PDB file of C-alpha atoms and ligand atoms in Angstrom:
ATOM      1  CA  UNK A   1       0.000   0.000   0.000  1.00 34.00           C
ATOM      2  CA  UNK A   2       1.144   3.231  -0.889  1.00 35.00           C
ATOM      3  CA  UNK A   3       1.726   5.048   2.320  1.00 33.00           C
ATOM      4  CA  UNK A   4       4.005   8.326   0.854  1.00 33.00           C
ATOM      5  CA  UNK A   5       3.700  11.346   2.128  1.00 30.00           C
ATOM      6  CA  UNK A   6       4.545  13.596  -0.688  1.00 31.00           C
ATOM      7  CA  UNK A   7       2.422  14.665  -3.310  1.00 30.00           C
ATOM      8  CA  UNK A   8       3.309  12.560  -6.957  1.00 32.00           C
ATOM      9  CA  UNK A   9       4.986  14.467  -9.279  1.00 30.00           C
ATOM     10  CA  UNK A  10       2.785  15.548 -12.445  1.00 34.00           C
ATOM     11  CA  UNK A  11       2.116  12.706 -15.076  1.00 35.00           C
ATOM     12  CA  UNK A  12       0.970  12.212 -18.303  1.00 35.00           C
ATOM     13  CA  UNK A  13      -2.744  10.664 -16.483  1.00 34.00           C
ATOM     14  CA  UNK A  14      -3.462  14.047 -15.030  1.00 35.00           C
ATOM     15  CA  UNK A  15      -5.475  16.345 -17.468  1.00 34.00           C
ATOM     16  CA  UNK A  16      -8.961  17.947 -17.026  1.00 33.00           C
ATOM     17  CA  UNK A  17     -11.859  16.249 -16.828  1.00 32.00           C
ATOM     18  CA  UNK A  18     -15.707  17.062 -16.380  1.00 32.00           C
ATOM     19  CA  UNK A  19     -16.726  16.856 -12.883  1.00 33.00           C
ATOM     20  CA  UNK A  20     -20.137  16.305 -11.642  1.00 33.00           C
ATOM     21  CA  UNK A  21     -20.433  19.456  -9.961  1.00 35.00           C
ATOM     22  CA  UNK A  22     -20.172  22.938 -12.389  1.00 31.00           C
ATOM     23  CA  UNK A  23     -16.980  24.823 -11.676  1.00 30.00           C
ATOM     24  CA  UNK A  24     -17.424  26.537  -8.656  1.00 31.00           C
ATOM     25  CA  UNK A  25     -14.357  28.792  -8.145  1.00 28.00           C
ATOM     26  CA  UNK A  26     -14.100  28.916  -4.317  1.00 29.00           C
ATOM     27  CA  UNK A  27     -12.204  31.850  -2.333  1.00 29.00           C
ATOM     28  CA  UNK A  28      -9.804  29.272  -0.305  1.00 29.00           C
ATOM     29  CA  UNK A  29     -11.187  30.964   2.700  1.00 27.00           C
ATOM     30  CA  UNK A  30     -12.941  28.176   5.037  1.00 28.00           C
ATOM     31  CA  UNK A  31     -14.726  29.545   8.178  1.00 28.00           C
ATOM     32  CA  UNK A  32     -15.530  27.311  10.904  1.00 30.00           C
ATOM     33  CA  UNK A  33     -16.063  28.064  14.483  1.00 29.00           C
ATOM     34  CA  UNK A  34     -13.258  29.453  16.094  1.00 28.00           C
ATOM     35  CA  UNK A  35     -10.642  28.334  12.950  1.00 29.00           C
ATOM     36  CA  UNK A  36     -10.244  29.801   9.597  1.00 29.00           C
ATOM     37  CA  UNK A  37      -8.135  28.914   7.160  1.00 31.00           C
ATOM     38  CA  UNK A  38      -6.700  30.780   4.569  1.00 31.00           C
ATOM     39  CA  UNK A  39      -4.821  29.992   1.646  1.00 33.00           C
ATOM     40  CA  UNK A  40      -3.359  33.505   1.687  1.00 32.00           C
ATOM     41  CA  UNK A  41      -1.735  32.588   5.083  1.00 34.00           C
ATOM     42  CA  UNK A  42      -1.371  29.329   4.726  1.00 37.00           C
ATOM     43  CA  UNK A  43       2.362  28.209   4.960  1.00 36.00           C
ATOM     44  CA  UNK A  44       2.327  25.107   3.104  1.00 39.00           C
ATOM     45  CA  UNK A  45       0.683  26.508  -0.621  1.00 41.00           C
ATOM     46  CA  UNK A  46      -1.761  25.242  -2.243  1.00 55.00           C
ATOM     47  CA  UNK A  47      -3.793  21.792  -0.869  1.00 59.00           C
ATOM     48  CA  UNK A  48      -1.657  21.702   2.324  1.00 67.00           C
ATOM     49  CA  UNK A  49      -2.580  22.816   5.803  1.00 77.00           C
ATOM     50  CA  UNK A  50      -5.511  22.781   8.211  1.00 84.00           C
ATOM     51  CA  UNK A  51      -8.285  20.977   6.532  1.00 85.00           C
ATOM     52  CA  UNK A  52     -11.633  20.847   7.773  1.00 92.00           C
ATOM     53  CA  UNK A  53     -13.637  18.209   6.711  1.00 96.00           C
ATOM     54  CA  UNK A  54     -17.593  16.064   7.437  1.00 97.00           C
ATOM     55  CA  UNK A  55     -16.430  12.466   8.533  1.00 97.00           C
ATOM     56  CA  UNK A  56     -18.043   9.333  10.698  1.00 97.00           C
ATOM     57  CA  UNK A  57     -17.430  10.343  13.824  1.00 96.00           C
ATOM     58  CA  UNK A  58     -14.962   8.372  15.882  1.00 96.00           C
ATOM     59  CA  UNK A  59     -15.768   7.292  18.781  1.00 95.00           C
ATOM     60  CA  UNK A  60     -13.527   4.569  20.582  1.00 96.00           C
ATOM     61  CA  UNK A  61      -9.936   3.569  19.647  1.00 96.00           C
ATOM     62  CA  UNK A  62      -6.303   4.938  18.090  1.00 96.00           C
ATOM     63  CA  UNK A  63      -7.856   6.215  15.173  1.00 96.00           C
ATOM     64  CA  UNK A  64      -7.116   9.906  15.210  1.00 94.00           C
ATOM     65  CA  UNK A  65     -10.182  11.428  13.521  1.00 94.00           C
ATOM     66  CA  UNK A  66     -13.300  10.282  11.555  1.00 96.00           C
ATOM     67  CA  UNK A  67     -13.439   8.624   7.976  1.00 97.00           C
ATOM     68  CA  UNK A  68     -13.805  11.094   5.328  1.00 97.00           C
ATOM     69  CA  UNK A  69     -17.203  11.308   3.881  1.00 98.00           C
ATOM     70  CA  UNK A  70     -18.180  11.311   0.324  1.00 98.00           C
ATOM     71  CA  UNK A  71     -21.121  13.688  -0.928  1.00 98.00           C
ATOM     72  CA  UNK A  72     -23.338  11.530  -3.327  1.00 98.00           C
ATOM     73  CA  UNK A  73     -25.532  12.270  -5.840  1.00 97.00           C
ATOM     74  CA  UNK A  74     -27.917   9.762  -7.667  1.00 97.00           C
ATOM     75  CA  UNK A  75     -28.013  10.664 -11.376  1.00 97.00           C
ATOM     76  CA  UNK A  76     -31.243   9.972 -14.278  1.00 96.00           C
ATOM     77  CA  UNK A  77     -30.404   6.004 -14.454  1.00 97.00           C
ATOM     78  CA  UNK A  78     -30.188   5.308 -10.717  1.00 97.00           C
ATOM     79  CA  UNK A  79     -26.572   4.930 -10.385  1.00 98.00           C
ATOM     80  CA  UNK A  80     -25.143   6.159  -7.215  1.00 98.00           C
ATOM     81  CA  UNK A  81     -22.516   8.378  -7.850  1.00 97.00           C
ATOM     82  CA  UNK A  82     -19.860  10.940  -5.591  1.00 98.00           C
ATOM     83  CA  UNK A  83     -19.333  14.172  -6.265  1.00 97.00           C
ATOM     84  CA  UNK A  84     -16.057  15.494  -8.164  1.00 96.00           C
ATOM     85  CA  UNK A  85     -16.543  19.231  -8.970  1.00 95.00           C
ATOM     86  CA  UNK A  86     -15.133  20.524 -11.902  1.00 94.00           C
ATOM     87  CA  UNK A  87     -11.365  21.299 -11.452  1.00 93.00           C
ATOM     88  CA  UNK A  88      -9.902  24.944 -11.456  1.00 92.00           C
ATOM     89  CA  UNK A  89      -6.353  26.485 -11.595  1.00 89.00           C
ATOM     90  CA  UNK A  90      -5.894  28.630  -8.902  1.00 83.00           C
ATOM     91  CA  UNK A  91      -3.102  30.823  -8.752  1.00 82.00           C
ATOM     92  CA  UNK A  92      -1.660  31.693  -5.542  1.00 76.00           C
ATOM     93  CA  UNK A  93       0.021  34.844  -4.040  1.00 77.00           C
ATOM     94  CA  UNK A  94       3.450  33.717  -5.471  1.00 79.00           C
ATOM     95  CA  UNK A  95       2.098  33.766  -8.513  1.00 82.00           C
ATOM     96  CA  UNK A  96       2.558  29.607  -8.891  1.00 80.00           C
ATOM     97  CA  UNK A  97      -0.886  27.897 -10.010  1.00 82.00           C
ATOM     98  CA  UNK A  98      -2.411  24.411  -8.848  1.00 82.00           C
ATOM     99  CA  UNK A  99      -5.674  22.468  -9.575  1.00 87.00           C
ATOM    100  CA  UNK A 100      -8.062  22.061  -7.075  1.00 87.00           C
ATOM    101  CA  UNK A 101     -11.372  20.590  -7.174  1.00 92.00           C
ATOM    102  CA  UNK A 102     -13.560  21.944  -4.661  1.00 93.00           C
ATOM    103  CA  UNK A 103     -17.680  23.486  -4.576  1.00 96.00           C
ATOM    104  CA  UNK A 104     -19.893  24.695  -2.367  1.00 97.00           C
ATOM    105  CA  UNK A 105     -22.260  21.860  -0.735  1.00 98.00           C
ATOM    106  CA  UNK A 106     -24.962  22.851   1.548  1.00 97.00           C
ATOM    107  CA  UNK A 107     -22.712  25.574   2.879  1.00 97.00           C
ATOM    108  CA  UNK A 108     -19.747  23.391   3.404  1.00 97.00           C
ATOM    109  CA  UNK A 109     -16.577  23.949   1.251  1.00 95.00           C
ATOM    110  CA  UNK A 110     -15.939  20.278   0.058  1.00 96.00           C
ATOM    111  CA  UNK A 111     -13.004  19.740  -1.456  1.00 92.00           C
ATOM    112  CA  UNK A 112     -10.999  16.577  -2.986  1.00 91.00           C
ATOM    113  CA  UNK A 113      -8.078  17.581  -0.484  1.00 90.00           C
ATOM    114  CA  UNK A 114     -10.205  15.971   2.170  1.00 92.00           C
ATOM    115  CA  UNK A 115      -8.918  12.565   0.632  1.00 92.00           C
ATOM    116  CA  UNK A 116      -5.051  13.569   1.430  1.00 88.00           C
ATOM    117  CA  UNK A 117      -4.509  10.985   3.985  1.00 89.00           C
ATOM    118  CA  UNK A 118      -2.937   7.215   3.805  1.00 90.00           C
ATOM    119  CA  UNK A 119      -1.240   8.025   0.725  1.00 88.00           C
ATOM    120  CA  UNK A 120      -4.620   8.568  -1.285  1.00 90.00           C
ATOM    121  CA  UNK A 121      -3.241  11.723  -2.197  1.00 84.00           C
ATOM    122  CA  UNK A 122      -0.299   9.831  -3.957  1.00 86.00           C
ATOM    123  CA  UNK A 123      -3.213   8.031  -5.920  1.00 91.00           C
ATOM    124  CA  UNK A 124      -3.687   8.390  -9.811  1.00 91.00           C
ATOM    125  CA  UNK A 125      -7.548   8.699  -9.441  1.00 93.00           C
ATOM    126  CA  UNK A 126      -7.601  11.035  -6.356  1.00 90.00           C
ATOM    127  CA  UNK A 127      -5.471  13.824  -8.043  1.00 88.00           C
ATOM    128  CA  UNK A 128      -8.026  16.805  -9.146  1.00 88.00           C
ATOM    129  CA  UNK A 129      -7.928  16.712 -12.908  1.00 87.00           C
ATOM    130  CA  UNK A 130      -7.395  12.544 -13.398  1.00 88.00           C
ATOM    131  CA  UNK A 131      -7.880  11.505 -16.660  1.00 83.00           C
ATOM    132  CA  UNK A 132     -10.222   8.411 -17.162  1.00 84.00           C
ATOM    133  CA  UNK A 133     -11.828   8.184 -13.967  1.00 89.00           C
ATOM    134  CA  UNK A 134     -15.426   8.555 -13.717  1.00 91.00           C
ATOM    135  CA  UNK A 135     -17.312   9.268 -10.357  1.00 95.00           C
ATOM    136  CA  UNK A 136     -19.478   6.370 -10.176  1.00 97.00           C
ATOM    137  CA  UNK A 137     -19.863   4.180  -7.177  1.00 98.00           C
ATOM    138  CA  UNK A 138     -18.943   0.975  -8.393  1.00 98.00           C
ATOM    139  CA  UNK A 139     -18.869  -2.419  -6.452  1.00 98.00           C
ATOM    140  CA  UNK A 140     -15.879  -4.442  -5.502  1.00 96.00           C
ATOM    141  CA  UNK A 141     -15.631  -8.050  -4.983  1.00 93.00           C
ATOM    142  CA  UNK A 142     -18.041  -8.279  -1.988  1.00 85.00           C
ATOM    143  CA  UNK A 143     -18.131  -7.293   1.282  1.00 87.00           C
ATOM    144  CA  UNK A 144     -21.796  -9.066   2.221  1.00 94.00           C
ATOM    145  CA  UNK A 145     -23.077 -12.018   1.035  1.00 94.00           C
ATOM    146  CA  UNK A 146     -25.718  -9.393  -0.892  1.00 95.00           C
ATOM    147  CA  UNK A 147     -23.117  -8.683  -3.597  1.00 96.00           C
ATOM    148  CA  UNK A 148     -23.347 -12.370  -4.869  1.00 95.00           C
ATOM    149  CA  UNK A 149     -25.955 -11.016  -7.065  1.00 94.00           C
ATOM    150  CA  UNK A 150     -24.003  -7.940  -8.681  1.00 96.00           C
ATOM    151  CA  UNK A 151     -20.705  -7.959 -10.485  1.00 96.00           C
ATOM    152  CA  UNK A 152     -17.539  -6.375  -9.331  1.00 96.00           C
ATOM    153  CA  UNK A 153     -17.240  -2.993 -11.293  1.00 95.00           C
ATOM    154  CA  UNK A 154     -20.665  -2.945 -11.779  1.00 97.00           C
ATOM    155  CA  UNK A 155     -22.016   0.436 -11.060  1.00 97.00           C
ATOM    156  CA  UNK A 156     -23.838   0.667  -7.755  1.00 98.00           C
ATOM    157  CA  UNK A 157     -27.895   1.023  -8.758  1.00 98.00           C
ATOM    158  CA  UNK A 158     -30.656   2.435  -6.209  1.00 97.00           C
ATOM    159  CA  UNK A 159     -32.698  -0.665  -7.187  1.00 97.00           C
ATOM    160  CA  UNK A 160     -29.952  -2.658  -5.591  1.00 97.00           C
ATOM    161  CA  UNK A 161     -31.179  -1.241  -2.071  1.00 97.00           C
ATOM    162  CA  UNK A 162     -34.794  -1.274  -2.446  1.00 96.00           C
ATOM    163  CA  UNK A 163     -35.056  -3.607   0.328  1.00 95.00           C
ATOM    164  CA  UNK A 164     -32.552  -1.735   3.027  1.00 96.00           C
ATOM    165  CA  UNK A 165     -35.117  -1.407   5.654  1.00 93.00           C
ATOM    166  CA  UNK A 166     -35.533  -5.186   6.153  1.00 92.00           C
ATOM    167  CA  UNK A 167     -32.078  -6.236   5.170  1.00 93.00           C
ATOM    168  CA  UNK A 168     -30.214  -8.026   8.266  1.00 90.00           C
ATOM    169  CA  UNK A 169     -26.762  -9.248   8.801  1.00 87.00           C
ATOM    170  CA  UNK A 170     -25.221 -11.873  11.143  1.00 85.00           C
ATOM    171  CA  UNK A 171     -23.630  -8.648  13.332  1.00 92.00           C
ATOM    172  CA  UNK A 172     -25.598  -5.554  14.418  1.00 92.00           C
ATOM    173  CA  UNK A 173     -29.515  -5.190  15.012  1.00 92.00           C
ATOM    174  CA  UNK A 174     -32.263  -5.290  11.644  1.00 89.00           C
ATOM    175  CA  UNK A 175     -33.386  -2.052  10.458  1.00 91.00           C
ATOM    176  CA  UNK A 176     -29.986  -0.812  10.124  1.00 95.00           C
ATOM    177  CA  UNK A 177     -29.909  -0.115   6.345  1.00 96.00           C
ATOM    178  CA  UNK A 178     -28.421  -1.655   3.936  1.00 97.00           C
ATOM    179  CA  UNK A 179     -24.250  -1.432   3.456  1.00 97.00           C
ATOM    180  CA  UNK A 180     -22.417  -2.048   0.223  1.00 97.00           C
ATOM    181  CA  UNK A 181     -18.440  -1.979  -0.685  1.00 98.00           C
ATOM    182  CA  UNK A 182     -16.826  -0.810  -3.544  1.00 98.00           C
ATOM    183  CA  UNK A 183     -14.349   1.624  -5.369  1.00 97.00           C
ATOM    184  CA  UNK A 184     -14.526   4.825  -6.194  1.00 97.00           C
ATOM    185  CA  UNK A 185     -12.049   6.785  -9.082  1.00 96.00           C
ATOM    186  CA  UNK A 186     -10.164   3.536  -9.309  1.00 95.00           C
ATOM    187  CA  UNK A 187     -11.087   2.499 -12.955  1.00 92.00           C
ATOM    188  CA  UNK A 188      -8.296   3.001 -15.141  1.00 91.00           C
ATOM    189  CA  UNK A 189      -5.583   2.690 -11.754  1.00 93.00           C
ATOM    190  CA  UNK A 190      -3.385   0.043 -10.697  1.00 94.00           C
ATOM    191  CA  UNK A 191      -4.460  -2.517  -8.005  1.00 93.00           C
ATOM    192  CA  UNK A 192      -2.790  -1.069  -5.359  1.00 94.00           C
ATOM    193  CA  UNK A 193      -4.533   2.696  -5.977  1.00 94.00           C
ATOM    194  CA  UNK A 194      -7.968   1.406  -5.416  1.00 95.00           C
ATOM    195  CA  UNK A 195     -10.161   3.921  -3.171  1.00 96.00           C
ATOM    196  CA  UNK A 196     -11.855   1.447  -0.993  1.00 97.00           C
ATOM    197  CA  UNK A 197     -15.485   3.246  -0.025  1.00 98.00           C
ATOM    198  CA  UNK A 198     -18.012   1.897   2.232  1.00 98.00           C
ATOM    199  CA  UNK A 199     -21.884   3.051   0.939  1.00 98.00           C
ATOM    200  CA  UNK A 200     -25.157   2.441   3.200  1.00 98.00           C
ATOM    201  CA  UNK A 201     -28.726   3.099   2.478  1.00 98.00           C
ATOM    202  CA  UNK A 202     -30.613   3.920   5.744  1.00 97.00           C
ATOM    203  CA  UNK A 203     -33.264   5.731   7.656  1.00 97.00           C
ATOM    204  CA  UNK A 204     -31.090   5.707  10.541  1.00 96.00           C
ATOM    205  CA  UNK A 205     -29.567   9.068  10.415  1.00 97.00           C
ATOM    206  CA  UNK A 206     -31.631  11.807  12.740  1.00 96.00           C
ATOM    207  CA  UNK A 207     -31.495  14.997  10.948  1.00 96.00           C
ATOM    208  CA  UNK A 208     -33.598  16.178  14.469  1.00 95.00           C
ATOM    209  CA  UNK A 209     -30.524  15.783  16.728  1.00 92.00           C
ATOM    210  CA  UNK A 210     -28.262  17.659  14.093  1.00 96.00           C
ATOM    211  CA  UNK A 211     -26.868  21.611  14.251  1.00 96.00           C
ATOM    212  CA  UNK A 212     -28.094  23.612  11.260  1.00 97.00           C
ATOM    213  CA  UNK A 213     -24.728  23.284   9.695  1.00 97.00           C
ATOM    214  CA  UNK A 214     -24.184  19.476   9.506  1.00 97.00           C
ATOM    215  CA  UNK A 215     -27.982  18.972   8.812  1.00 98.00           C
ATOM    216  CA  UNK A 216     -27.700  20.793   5.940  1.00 98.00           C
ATOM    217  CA  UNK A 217     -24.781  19.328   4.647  1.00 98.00           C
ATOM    218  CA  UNK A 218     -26.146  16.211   5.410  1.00 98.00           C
ATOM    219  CA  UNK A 219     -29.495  16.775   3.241  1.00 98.00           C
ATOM    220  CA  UNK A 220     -26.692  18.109   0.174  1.00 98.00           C
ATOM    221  CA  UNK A 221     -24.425  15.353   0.821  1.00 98.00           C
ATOM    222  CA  UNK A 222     -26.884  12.395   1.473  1.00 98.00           C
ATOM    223  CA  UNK A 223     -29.459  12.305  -1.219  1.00 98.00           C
ATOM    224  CA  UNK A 224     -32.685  10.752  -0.128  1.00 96.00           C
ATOM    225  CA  UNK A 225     -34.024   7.721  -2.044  1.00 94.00           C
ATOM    226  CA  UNK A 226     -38.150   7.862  -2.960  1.00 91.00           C
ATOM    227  CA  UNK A 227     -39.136   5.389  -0.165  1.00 94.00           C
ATOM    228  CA  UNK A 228     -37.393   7.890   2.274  1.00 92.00           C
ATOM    229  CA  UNK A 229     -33.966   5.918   2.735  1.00 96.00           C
ATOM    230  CA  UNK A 230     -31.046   8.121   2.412  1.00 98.00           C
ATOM    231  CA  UNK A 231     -27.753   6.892   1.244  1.00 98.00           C
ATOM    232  CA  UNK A 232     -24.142   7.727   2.972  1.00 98.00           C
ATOM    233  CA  UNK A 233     -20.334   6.979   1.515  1.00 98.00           C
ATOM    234  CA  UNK A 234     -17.233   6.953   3.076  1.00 98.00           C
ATOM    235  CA  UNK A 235     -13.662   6.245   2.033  1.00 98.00           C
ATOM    236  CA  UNK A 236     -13.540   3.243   3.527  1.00 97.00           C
ATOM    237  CA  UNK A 237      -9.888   3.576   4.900  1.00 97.00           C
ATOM    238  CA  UNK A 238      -9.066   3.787   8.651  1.00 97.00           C
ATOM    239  CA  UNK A 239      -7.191   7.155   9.839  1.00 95.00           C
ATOM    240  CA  UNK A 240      -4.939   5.236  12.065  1.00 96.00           C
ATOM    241  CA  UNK A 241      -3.101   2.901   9.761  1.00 95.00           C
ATOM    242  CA  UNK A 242      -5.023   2.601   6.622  1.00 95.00           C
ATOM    243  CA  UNK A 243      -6.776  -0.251   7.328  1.00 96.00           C
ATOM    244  CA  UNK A 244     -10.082  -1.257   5.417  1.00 96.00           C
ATOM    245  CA  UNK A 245     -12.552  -1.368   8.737  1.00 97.00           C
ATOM    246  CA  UNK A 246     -16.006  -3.076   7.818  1.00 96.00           C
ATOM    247  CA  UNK A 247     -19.551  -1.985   8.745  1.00 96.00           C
ATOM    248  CA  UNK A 248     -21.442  -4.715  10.511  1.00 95.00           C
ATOM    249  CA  UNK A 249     -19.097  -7.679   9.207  1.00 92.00           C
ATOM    250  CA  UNK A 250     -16.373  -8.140  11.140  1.00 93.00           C
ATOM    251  CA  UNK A 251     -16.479 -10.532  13.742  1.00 90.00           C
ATOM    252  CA  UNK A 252     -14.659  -8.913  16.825  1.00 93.00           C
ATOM    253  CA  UNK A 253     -16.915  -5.641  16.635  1.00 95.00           C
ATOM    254  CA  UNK A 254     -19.532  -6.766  18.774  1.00 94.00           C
ATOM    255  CA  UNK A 255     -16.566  -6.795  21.649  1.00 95.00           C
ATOM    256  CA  UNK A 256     -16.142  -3.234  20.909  1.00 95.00           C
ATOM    257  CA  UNK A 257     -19.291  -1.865  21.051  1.00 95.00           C
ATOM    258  CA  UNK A 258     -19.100  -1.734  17.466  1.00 96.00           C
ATOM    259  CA  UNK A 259     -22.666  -4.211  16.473  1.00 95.00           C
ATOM    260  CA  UNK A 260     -24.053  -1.101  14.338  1.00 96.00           C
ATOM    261  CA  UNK A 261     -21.050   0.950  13.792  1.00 97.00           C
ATOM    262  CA  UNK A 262     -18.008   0.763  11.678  1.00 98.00           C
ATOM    263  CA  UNK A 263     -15.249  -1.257  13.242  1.00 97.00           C
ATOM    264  CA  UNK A 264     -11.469  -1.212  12.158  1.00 97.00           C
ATOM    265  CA  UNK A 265     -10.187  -4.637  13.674  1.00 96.00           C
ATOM    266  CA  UNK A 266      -6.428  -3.684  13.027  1.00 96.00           C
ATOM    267  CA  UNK A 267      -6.071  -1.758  16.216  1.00 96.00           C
ATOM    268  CA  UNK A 268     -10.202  -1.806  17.122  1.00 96.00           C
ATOM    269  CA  UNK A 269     -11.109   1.703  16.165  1.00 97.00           C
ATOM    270  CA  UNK A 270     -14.781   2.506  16.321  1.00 98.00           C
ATOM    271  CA  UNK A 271     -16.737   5.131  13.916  1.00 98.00           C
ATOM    272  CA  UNK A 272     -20.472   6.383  14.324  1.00 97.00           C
ATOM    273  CA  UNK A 273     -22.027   5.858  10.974  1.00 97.00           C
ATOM    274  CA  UNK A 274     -24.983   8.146  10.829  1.00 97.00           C
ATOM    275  CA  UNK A 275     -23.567  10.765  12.641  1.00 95.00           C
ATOM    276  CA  UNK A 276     -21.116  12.807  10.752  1.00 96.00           C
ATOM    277  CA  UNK A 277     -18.860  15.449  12.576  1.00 96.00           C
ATOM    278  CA  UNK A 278     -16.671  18.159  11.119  1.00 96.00           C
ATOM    279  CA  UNK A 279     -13.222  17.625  11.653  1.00 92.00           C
ATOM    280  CA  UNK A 280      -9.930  18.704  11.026  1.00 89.00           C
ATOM    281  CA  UNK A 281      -6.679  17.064   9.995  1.00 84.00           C
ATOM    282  CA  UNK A 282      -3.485  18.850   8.013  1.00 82.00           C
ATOM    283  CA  UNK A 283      -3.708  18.310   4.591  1.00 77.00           C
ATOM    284  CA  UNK A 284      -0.258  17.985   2.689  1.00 71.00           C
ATOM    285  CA  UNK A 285       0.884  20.548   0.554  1.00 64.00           C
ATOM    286  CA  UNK A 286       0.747  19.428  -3.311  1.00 55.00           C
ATOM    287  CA  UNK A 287       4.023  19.323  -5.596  1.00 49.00           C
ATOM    288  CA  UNK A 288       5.692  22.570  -6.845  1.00 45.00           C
ATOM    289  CA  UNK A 289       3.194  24.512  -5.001  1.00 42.00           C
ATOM    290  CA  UNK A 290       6.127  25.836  -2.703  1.00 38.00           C
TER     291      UNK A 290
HETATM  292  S1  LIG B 301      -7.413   0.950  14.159  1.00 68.15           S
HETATM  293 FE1  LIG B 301      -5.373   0.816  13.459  1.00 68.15          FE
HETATM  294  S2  LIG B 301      -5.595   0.757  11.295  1.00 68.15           S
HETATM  295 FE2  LIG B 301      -7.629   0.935  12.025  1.00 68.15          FE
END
């Protein structure tokens, strides 16, 4: 597993593509509570620094923060897709220039820097402007006994998770929703570059018990199916040591706590599901920016 952490130098992959969201040209100016963040003072250049990001909230074990969330959108033929805006050159107070892909999503700033972690950010797909890559959802070789019935890079379909409000699993309690795994932006990649993300269909997530901010991100970020399920991604990579944790299939969660949750077994981290938080890690500053 690629574990660098250094941005990869340009390549011939990394031209400009569409992405799914129109080019939103964003100010680099993120304010949050009692942090902002600008790219004007920011040390590092452009894509490095304090990043503040909506993630699964973690609640038990080494894992330092949450699992980055994905903002979905479900397009005309049912396929379950996550958002890539459009990439932009920016060009920063030195005058140097670097692509970012970011938009505006129910208020949030959501950029593709919020994937810089485990050596993602070294990935082919995960650079703004990858060439190739689409942004569908599409499933890997099968995380539930479910998936027997769908093909591995078969694009994930809403009429896959019609039944998510009676679907049960060995671990956890019914009525949970339904969970899927698959990759994301890892199409035309090598093995080892495959974004691992974790997708579940529920109508467990409490938009009641939210702040205004995160419940409208959450209604941007979590589109809501016709029979009132609503569908949540994550990259499906633990924060501690890049790990791919499992969501109500791994034996040893129920010893943690972890029945309904997601549950790393590498060094038992725990992360709330339906609950995303707004976090913060440092992003890592992308090549030639400095
Ligand atoms: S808890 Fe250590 S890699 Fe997940």
């Amino acid at each position: 597993m690629a574990n660098d952490d250094k941005y990869p130098v340009e390549s011939d992959r990394r031209r400009f593509v569409k992405g799914v969201v129109g080019g939103s040209v964003l100010s680099g100016v993120l304010a949050t509570g009692a942090v902002t963040v600008s790219s004007a003072t920011n040390p590092t250049g452009g894509g490095g620094g304090i990043m503040n990001y909506f993630g699964a909230n973690r609640t038990l074990g080494p894992a330092p923060r949450g699992l980055p969330q994905i903002p979905m959108e479900i397009n005309d033929d049912g396929e379950l897709l996550g958002v890539w805006p459009e990439p932009e050159s920016e060009t920063l107070a030195d005058g140097s220039e670097y692509v970012r892909s970011a938009a505006e999503i129910g208020g949030v700033e959501y950029t593709t820097e919020w994937y810089q972690y485990c050596g993602l950010q070294t990935f082919d797909g995960v650079v703004p402007d990858a060439d190739g890559e689409d942004a569908l959802f599409r499933y890997d070789a099968g995380g539930y006994d479910w998936m027997d019935d769908v093909s591995q890079g078969e694009a994930m379909l809403t009429e896959h998770f019609e039944d998510y409000d009676e679907f049960d699993t060995a671990i956890g309690d019914p009525g949970q929703g339904k969970p899927a795994t698959g990759t994301w932006r890892s199409q035309n990649v090598p093995p080892e570059q495959t974004v691992p993300i974790l997708v579940i269909k529920t109508d467990q997530i409490d938009l009641d018990e939210m702040d205004e901010r995160t419940r409208n991100w959450i209604e941007a970020s979590c589109p809501e199916d016709d029979d009132g399920g609503r569908y949540i991604a994550y990259v499906n990579k633990c924060t501690h040591f890049c790990c791919v944790p499992g969501y109500r299939n791994l034996g040893g969660a129920p010893d943690f706590g972890a029945d309904n949750k997601i549950y790393c077994n590498c060094h038992n981290s725990v992360y709330e599901p339906f609950n995303p938080v707004e976090d913060q890690f440092v992003s890592l500053p992308r090549a030639g920016d400095n």
